[in-house]
PDB file of N, CA and C in Angstrom:
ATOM      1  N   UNK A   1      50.989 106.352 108.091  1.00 65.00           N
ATOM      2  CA  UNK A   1      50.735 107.766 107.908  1.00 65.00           C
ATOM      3  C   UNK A   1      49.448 107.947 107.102  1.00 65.00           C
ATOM      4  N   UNK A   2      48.373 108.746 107.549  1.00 86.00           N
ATOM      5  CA  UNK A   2      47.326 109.034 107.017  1.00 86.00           C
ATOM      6  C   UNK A   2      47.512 110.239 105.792  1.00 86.00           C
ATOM      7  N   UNK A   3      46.829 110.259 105.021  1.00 95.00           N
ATOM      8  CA  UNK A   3      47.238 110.971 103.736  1.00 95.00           C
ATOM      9  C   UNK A   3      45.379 111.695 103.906  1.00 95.00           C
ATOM     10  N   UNK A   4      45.846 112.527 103.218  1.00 97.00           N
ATOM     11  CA  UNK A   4      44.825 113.896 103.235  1.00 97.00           C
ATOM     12  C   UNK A   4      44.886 114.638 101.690  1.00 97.00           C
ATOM     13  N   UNK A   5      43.823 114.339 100.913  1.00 98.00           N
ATOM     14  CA  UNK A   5      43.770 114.981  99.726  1.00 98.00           C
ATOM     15  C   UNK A   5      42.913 116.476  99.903  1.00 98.00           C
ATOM     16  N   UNK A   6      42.725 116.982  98.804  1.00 98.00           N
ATOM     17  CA  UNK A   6      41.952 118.179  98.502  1.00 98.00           C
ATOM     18  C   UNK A   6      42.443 118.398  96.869  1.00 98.00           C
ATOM     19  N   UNK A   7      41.483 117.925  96.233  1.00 98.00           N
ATOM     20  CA  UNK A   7      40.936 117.453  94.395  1.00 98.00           C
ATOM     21  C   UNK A   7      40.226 118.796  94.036  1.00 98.00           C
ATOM     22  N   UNK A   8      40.836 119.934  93.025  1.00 98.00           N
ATOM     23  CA  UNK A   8      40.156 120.829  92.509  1.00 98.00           C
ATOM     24  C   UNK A   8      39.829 121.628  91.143  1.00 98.00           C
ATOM     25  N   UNK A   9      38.600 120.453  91.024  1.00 97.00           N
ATOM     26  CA  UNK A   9      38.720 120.865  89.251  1.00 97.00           C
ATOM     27  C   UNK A   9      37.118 121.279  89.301  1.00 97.00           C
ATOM     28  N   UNK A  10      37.075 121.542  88.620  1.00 96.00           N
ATOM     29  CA  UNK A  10      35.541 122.381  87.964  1.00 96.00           C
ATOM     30  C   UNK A  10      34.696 121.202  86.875  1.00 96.00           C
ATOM     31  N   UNK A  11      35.512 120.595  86.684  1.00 95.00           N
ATOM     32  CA  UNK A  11      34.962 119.395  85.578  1.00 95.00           C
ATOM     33  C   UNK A  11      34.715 118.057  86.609  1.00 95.00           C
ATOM     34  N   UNK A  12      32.844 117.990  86.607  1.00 95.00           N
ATOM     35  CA  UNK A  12      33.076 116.438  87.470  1.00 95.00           C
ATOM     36  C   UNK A  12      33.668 115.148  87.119  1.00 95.00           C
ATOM     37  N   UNK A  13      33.603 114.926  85.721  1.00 95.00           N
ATOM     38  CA  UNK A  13      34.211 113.738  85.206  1.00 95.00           C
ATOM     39  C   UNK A  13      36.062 113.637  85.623  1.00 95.00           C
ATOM     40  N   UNK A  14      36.551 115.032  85.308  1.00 94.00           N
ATOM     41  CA  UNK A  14      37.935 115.229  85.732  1.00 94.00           C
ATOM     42  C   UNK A  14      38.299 114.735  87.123  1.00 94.00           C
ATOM     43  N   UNK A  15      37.217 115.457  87.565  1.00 95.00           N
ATOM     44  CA  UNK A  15      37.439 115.756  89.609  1.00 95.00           C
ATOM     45  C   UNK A  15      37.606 113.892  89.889  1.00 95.00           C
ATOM     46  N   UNK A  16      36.098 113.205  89.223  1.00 96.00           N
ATOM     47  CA  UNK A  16      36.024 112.090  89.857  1.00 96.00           C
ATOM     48  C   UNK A  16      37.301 111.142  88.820  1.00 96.00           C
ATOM     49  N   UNK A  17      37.600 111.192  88.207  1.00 97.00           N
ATOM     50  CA  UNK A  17      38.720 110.162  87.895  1.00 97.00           C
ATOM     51  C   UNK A  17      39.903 110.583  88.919  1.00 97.00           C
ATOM     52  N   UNK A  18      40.162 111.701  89.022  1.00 97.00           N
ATOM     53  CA  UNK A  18      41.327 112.229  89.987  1.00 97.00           C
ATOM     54  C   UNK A  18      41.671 111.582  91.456  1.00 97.00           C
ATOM     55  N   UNK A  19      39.913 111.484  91.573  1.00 98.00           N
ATOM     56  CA  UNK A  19      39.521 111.115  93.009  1.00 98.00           C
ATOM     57  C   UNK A  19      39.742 109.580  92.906  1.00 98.00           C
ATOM     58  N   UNK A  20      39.369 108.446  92.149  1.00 98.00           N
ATOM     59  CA  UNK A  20      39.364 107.343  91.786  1.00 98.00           C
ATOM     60  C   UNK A  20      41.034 106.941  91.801  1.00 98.00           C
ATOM     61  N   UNK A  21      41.720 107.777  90.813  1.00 97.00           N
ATOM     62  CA  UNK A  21      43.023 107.220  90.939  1.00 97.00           C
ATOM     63  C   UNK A  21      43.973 107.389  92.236  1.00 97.00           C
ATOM     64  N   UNK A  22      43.485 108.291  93.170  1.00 97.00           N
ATOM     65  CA  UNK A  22      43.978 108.800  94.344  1.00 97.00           C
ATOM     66  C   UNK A  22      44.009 107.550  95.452  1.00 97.00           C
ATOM     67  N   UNK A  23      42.563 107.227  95.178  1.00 97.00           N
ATOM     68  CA  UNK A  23      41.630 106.147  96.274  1.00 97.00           C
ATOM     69  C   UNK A  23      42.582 104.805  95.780  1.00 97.00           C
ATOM     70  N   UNK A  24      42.782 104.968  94.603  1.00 97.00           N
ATOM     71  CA  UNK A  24      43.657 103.303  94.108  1.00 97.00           C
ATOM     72  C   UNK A  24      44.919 103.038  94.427  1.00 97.00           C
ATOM     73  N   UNK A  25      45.495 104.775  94.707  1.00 95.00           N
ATOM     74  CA  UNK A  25      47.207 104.436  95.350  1.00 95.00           C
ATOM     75  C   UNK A  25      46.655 104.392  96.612  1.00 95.00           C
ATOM     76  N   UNK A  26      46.115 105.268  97.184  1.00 96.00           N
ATOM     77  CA  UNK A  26      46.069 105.640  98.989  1.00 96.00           C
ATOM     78  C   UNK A  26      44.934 104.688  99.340  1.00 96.00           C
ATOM     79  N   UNK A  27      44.302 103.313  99.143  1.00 96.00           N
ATOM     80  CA  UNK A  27      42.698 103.359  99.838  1.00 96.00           C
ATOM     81  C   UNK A  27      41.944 104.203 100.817  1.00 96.00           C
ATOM     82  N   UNK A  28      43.556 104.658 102.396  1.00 95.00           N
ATOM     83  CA  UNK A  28      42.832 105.149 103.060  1.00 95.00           C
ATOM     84  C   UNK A  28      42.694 106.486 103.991  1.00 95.00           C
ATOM     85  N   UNK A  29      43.261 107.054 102.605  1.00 96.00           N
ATOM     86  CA  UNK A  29      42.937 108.681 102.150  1.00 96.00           C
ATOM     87  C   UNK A  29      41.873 109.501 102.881  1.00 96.00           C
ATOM     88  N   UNK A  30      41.868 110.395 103.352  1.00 97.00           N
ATOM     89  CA  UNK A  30      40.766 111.473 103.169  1.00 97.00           C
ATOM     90  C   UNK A  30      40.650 112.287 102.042  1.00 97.00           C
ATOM     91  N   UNK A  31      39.449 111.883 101.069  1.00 98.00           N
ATOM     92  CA  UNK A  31      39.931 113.332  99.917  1.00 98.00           C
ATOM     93  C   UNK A  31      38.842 114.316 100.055  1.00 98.00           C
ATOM     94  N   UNK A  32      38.885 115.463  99.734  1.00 98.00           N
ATOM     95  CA  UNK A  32      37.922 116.528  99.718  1.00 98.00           C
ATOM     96  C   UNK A  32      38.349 117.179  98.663  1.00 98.00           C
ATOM     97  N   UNK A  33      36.871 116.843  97.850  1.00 98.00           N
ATOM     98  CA  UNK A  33      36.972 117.761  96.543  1.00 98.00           C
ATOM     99  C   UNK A  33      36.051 119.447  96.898  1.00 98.00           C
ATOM    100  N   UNK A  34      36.687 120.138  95.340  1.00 98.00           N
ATOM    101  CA  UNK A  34      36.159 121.034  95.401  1.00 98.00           C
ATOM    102  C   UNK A  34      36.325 121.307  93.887  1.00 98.00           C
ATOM    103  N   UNK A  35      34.694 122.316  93.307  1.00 98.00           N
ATOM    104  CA  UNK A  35      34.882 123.020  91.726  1.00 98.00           C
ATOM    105  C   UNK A  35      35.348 124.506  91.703  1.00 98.00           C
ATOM    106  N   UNK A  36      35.272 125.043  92.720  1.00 98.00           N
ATOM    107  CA  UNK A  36      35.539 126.561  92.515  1.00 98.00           C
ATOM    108  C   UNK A  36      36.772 127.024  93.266  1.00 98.00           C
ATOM    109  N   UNK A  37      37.185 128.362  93.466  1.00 98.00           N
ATOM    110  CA  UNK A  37      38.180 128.503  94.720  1.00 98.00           C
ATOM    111  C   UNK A  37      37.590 128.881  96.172  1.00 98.00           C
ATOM    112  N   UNK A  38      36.364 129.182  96.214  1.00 98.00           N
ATOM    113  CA  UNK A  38      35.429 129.432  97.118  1.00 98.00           C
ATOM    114  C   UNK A  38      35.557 128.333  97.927  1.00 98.00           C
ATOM    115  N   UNK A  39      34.997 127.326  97.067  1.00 98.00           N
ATOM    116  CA  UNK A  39      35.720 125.682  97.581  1.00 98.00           C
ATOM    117  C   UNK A  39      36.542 125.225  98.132  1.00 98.00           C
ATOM    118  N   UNK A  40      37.584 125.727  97.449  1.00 98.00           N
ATOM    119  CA  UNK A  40      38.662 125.179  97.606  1.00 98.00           C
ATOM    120  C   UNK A  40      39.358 125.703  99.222  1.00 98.00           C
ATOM    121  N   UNK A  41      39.319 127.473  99.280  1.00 97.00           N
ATOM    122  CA  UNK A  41      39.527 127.479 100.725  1.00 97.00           C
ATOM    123  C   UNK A  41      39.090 127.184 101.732  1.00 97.00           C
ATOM    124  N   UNK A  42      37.557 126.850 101.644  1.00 97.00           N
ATOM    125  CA  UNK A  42      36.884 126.435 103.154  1.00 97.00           C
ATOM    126  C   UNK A  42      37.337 125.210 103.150  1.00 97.00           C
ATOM    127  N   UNK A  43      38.273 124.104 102.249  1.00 97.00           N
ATOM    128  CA  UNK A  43      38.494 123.288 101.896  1.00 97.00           C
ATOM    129  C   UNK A  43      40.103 123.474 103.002  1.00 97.00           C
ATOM    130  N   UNK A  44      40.621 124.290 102.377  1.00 96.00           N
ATOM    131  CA  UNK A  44      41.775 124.571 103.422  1.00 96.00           C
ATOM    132  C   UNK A  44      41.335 125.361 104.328  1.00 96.00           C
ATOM    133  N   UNK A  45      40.543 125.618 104.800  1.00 95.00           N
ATOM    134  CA  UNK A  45      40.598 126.172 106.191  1.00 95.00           C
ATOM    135  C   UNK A  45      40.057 125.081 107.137  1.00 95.00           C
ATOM    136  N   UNK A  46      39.598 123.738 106.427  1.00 95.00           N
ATOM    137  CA  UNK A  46      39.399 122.804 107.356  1.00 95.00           C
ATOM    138  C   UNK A  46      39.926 121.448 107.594  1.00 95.00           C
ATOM    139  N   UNK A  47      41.096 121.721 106.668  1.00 95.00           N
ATOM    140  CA  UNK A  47      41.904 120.286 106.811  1.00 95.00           C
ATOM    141  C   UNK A  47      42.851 120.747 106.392  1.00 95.00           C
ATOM    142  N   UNK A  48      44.002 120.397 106.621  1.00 92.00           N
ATOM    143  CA  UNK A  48      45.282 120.716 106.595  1.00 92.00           C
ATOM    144  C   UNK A  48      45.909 119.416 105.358  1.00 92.00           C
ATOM    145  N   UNK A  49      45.773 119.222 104.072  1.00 96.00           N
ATOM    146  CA  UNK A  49      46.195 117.996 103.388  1.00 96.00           C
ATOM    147  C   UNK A  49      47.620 117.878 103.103  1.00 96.00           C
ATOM    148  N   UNK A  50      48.041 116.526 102.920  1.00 94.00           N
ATOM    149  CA  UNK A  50      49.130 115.848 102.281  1.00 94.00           C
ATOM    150  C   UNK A  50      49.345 116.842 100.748  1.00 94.00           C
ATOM    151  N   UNK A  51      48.548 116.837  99.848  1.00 97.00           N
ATOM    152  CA  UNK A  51      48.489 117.105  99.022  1.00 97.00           C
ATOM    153  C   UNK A  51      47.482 117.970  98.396  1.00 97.00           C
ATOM    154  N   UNK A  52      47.170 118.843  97.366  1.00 98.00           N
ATOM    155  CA  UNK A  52      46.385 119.292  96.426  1.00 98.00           C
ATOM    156  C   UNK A  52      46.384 119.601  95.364  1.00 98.00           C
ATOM    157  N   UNK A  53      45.560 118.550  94.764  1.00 98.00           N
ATOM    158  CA  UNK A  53      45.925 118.282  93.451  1.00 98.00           C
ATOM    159  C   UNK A  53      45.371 119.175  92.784  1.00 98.00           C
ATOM    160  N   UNK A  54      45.360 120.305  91.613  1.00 97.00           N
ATOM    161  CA  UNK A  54      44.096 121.300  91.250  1.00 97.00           C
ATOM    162  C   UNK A  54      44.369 121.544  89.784  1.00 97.00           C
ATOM    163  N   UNK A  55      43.752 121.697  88.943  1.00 96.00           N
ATOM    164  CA  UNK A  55      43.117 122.023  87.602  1.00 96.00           C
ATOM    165  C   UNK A  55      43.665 124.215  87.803  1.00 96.00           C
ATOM    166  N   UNK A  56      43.887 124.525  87.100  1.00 95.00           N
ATOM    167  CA  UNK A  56      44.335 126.076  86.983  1.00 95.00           C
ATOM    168  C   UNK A  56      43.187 126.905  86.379  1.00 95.00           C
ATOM    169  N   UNK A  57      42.156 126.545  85.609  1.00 96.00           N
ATOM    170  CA  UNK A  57      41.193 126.883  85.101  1.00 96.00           C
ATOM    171  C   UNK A  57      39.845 126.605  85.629  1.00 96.00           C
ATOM    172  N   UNK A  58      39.831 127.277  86.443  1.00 97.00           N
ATOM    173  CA  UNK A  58      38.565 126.918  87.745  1.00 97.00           C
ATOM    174  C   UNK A  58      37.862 128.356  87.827  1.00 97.00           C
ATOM    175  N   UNK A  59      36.768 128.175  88.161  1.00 98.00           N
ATOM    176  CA  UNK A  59      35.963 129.446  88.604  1.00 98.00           C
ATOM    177  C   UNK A  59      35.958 129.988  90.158  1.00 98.00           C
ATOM    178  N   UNK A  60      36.099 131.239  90.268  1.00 98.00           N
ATOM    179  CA  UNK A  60      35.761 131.584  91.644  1.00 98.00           C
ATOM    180  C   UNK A  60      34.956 130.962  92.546  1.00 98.00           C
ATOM    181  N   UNK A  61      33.799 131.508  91.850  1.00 97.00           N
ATOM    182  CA  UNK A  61      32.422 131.079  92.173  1.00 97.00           C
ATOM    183  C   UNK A  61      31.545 130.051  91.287  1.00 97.00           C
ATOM    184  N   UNK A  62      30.736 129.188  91.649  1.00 96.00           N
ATOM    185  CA  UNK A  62      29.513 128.344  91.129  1.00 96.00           C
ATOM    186  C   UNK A  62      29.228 129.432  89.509  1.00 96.00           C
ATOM    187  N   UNK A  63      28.920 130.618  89.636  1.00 97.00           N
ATOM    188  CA  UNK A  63      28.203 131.784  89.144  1.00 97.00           C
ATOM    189  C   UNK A  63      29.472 131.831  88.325  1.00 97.00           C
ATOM    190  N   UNK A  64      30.652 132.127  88.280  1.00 97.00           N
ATOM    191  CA  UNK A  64      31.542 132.168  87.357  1.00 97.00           C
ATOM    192  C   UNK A  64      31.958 131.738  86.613  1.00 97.00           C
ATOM    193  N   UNK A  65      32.732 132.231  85.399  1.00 97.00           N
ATOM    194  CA  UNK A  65      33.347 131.244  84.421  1.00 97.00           C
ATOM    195  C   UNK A  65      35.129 131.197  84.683  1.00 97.00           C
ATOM    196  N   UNK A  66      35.478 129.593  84.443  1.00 96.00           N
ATOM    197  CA  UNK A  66      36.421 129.543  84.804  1.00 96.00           C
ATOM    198  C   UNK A  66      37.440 129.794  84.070  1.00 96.00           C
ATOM    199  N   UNK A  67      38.360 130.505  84.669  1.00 96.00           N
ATOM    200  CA  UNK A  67      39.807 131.203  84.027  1.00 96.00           C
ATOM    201  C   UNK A  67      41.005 130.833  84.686  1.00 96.00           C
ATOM    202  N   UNK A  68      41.937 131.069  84.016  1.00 95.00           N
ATOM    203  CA  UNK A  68      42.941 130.245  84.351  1.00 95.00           C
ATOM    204  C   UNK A  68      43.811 131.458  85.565  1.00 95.00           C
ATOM    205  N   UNK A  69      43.695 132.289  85.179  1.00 96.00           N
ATOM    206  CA  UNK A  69      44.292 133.601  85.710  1.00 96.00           C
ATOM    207  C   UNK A  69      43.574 133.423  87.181  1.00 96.00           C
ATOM    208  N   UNK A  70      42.072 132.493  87.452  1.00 97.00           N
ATOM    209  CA  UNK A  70      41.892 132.467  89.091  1.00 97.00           C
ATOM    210  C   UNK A  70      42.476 131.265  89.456  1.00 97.00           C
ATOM    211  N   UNK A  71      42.964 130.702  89.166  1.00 96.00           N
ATOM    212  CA  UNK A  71      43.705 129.060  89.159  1.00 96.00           C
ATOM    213  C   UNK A  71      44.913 129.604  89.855  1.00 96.00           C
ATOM    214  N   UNK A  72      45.688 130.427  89.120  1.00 96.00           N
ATOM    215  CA  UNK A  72      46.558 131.100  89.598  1.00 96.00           C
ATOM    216  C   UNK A  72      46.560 131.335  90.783  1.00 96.00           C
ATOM    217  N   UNK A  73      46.048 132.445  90.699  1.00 97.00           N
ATOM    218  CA  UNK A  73      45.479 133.425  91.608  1.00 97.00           C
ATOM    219  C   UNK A  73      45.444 132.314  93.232  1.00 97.00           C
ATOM    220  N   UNK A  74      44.744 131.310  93.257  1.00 97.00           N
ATOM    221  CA  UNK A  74      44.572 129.984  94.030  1.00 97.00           C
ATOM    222  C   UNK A  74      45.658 129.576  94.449  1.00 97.00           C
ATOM    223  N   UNK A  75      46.691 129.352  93.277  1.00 96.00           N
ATOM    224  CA  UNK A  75      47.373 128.476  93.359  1.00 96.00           C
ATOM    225  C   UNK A  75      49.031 129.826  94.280  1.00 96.00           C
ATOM    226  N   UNK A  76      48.964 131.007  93.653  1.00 95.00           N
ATOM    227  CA  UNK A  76      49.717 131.646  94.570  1.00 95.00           C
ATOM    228  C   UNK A  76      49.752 131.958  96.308  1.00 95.00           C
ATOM    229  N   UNK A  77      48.017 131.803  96.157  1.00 95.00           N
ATOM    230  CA  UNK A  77      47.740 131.830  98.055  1.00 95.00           C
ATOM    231  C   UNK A  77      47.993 130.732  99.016  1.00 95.00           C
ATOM    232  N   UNK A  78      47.682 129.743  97.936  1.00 95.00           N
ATOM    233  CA  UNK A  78      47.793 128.631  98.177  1.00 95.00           C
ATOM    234  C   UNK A  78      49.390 128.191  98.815  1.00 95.00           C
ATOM    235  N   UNK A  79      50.600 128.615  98.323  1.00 95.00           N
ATOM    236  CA  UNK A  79      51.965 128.480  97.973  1.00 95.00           C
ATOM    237  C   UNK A  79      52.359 129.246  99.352  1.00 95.00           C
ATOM    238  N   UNK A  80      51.689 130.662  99.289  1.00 93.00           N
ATOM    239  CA  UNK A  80      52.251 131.727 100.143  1.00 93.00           C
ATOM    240  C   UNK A  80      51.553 131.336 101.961  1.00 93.00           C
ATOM    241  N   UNK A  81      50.522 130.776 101.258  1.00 93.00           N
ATOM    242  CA  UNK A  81      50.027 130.335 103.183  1.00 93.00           C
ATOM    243  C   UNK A  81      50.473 128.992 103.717  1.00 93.00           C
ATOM    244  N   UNK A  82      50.348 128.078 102.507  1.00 93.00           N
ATOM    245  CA  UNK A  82      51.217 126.560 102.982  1.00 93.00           C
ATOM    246  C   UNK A  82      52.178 126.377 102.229  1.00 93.00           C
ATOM    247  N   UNK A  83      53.360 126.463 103.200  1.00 94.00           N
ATOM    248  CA  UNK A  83      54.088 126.409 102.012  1.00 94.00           C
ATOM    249  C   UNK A  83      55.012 125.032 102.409  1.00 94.00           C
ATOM    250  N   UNK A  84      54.380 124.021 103.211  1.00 94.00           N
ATOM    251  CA  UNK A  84      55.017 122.496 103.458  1.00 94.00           C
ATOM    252  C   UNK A  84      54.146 121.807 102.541  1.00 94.00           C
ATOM    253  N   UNK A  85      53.116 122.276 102.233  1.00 94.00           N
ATOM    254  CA  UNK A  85      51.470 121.147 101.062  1.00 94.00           C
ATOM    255  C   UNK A  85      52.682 121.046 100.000  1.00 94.00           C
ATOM    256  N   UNK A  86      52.164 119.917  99.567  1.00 97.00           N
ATOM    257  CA  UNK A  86      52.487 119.204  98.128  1.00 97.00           C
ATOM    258  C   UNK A  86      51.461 119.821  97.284  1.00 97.00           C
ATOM    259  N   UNK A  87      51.723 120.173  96.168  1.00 97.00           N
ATOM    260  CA  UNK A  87      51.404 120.806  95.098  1.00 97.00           C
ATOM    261  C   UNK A  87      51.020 119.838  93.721  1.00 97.00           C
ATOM    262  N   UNK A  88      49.778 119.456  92.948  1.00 96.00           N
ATOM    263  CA  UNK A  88      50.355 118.599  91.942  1.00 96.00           C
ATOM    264  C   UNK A  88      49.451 119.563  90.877  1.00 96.00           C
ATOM    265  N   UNK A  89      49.720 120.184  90.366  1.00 96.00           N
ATOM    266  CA  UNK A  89      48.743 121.206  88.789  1.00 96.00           C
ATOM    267  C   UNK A  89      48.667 120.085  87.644  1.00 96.00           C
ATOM    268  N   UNK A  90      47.227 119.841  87.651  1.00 92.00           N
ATOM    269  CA  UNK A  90      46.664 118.862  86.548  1.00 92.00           C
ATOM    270  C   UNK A  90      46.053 119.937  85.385  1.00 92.00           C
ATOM    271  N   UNK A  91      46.451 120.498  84.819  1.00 88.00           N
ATOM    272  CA  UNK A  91      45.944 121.298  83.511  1.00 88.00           C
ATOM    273  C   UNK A  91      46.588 121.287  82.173  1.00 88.00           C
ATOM    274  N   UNK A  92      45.573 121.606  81.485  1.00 87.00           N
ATOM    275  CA  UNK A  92      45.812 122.088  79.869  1.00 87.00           C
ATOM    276  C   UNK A  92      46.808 123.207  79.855  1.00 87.00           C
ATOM    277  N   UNK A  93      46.672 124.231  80.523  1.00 83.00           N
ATOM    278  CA  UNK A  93      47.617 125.816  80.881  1.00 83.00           C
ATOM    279  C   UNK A  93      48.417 125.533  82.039  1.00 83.00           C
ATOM    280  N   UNK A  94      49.696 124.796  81.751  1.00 83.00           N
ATOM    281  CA  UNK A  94      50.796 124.535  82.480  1.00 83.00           C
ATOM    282  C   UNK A  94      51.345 125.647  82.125  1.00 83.00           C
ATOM    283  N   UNK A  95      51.834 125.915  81.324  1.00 87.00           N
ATOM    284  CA  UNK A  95      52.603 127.243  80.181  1.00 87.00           C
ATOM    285  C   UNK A  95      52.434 128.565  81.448  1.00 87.00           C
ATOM    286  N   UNK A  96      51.077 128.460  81.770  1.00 90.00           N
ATOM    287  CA  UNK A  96      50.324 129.569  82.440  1.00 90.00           C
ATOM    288  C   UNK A  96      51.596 129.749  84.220  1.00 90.00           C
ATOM    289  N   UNK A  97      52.305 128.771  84.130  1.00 91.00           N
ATOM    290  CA  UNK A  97      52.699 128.497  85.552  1.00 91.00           C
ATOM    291  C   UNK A  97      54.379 129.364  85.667  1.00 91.00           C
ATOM    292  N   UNK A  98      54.905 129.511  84.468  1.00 91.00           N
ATOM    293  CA  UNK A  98      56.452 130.278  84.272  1.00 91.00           C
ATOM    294  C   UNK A  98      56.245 131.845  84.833  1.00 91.00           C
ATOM    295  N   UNK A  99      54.697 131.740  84.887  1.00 88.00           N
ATOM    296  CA  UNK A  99      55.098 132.909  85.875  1.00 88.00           C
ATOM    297  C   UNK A  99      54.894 133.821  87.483  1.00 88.00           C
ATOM    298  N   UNK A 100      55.090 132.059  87.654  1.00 91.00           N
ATOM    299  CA  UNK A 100      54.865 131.814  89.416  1.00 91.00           C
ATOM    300  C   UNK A 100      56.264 131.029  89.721  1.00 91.00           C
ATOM    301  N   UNK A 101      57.279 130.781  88.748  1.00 91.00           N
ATOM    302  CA  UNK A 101      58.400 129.954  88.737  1.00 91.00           C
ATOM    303  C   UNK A 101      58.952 130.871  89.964  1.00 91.00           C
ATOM    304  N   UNK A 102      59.305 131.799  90.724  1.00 91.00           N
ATOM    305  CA  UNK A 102      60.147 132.121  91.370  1.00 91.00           C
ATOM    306  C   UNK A 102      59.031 131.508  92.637  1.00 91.00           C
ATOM    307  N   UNK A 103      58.493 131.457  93.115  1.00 91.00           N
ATOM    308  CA  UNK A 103      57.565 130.949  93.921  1.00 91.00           C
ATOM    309  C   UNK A 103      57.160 129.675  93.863  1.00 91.00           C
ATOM    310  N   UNK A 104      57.331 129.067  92.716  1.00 92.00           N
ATOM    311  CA  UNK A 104      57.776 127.434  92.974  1.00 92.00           C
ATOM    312  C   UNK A 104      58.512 127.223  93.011  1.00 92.00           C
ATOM    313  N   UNK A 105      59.778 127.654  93.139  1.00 92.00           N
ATOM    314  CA  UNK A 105      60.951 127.509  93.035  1.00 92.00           C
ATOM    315  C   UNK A 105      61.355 127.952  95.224  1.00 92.00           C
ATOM    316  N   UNK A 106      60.884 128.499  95.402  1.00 92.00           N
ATOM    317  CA  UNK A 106      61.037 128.834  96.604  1.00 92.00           C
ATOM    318  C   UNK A 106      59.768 127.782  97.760  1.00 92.00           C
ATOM    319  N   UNK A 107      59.318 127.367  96.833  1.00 92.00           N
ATOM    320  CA  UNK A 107      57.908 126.585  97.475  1.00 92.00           C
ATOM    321  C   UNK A 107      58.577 125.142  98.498  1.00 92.00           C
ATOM    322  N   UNK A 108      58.301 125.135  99.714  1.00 93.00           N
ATOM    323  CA  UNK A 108      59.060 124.179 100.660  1.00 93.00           C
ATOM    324  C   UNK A 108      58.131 122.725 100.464  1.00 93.00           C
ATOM    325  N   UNK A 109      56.917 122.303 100.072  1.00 94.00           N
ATOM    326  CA  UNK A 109      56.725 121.533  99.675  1.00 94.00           C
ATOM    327  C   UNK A 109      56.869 120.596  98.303  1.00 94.00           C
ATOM    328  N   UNK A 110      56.448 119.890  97.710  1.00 92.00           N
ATOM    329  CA  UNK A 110      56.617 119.336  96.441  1.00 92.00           C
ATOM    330  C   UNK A 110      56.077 119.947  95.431  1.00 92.00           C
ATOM    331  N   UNK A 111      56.525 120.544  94.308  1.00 92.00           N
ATOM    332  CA  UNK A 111      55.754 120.676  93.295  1.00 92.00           C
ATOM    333  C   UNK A 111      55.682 119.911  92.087  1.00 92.00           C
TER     334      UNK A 111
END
């Protein structure tokens, strides 16, 4: 079974260790990173992944500063359009997530 990432953090040092430890379980992975959510959907609108791993404190845009409230924001569309994707939230503002609990809780993939 081929495995399909999509890595989304705003921090390159973050992104690329993420990506590194991914490549060390899976060697032969597809991953596609992304820093923003801009990213992140043309990201899903062109591969369908195993997984997405994402940081909650990301910027919209290149031009933006990142907030956790668009992480969210990501991470609810994200839930409501795929809702077989595996889910993995790598952040500092986990806390930030109790109030998407009824929607991970209903979420048909892994969280």
């Amino acid at each position: 079974m081929e495995h399909t990432f999509i890595v989304v953090d705003d921090h390159e040092s973050v992104l690329q260790g993420t990506v590194a430890a991914i490549q060390s379980a899976y060697p032969e992975a597809q991953i596609h990173t992304a820093a923003t959510v801009v990213e992140a959907k043309d990201r899903l609108a062109s591969v369908t992944p195993s997984a997405v791993v994402m940081d909650l404190s990301i910027p919209e845009t290149p031009k933006d500063t990142a907030q956790t409230e668009t992480g969210i924001g990501l991470l609810r569309s994200l839930m409501s359009a795929h809702p077989q994707i595996n889910v993995v939230v790598q952040s500092a503002h986990v806390r930030s997530l109790v109030r998407l609990k009824p929607l991970i809780d209903a979420h048909e993939g892994g969280f």
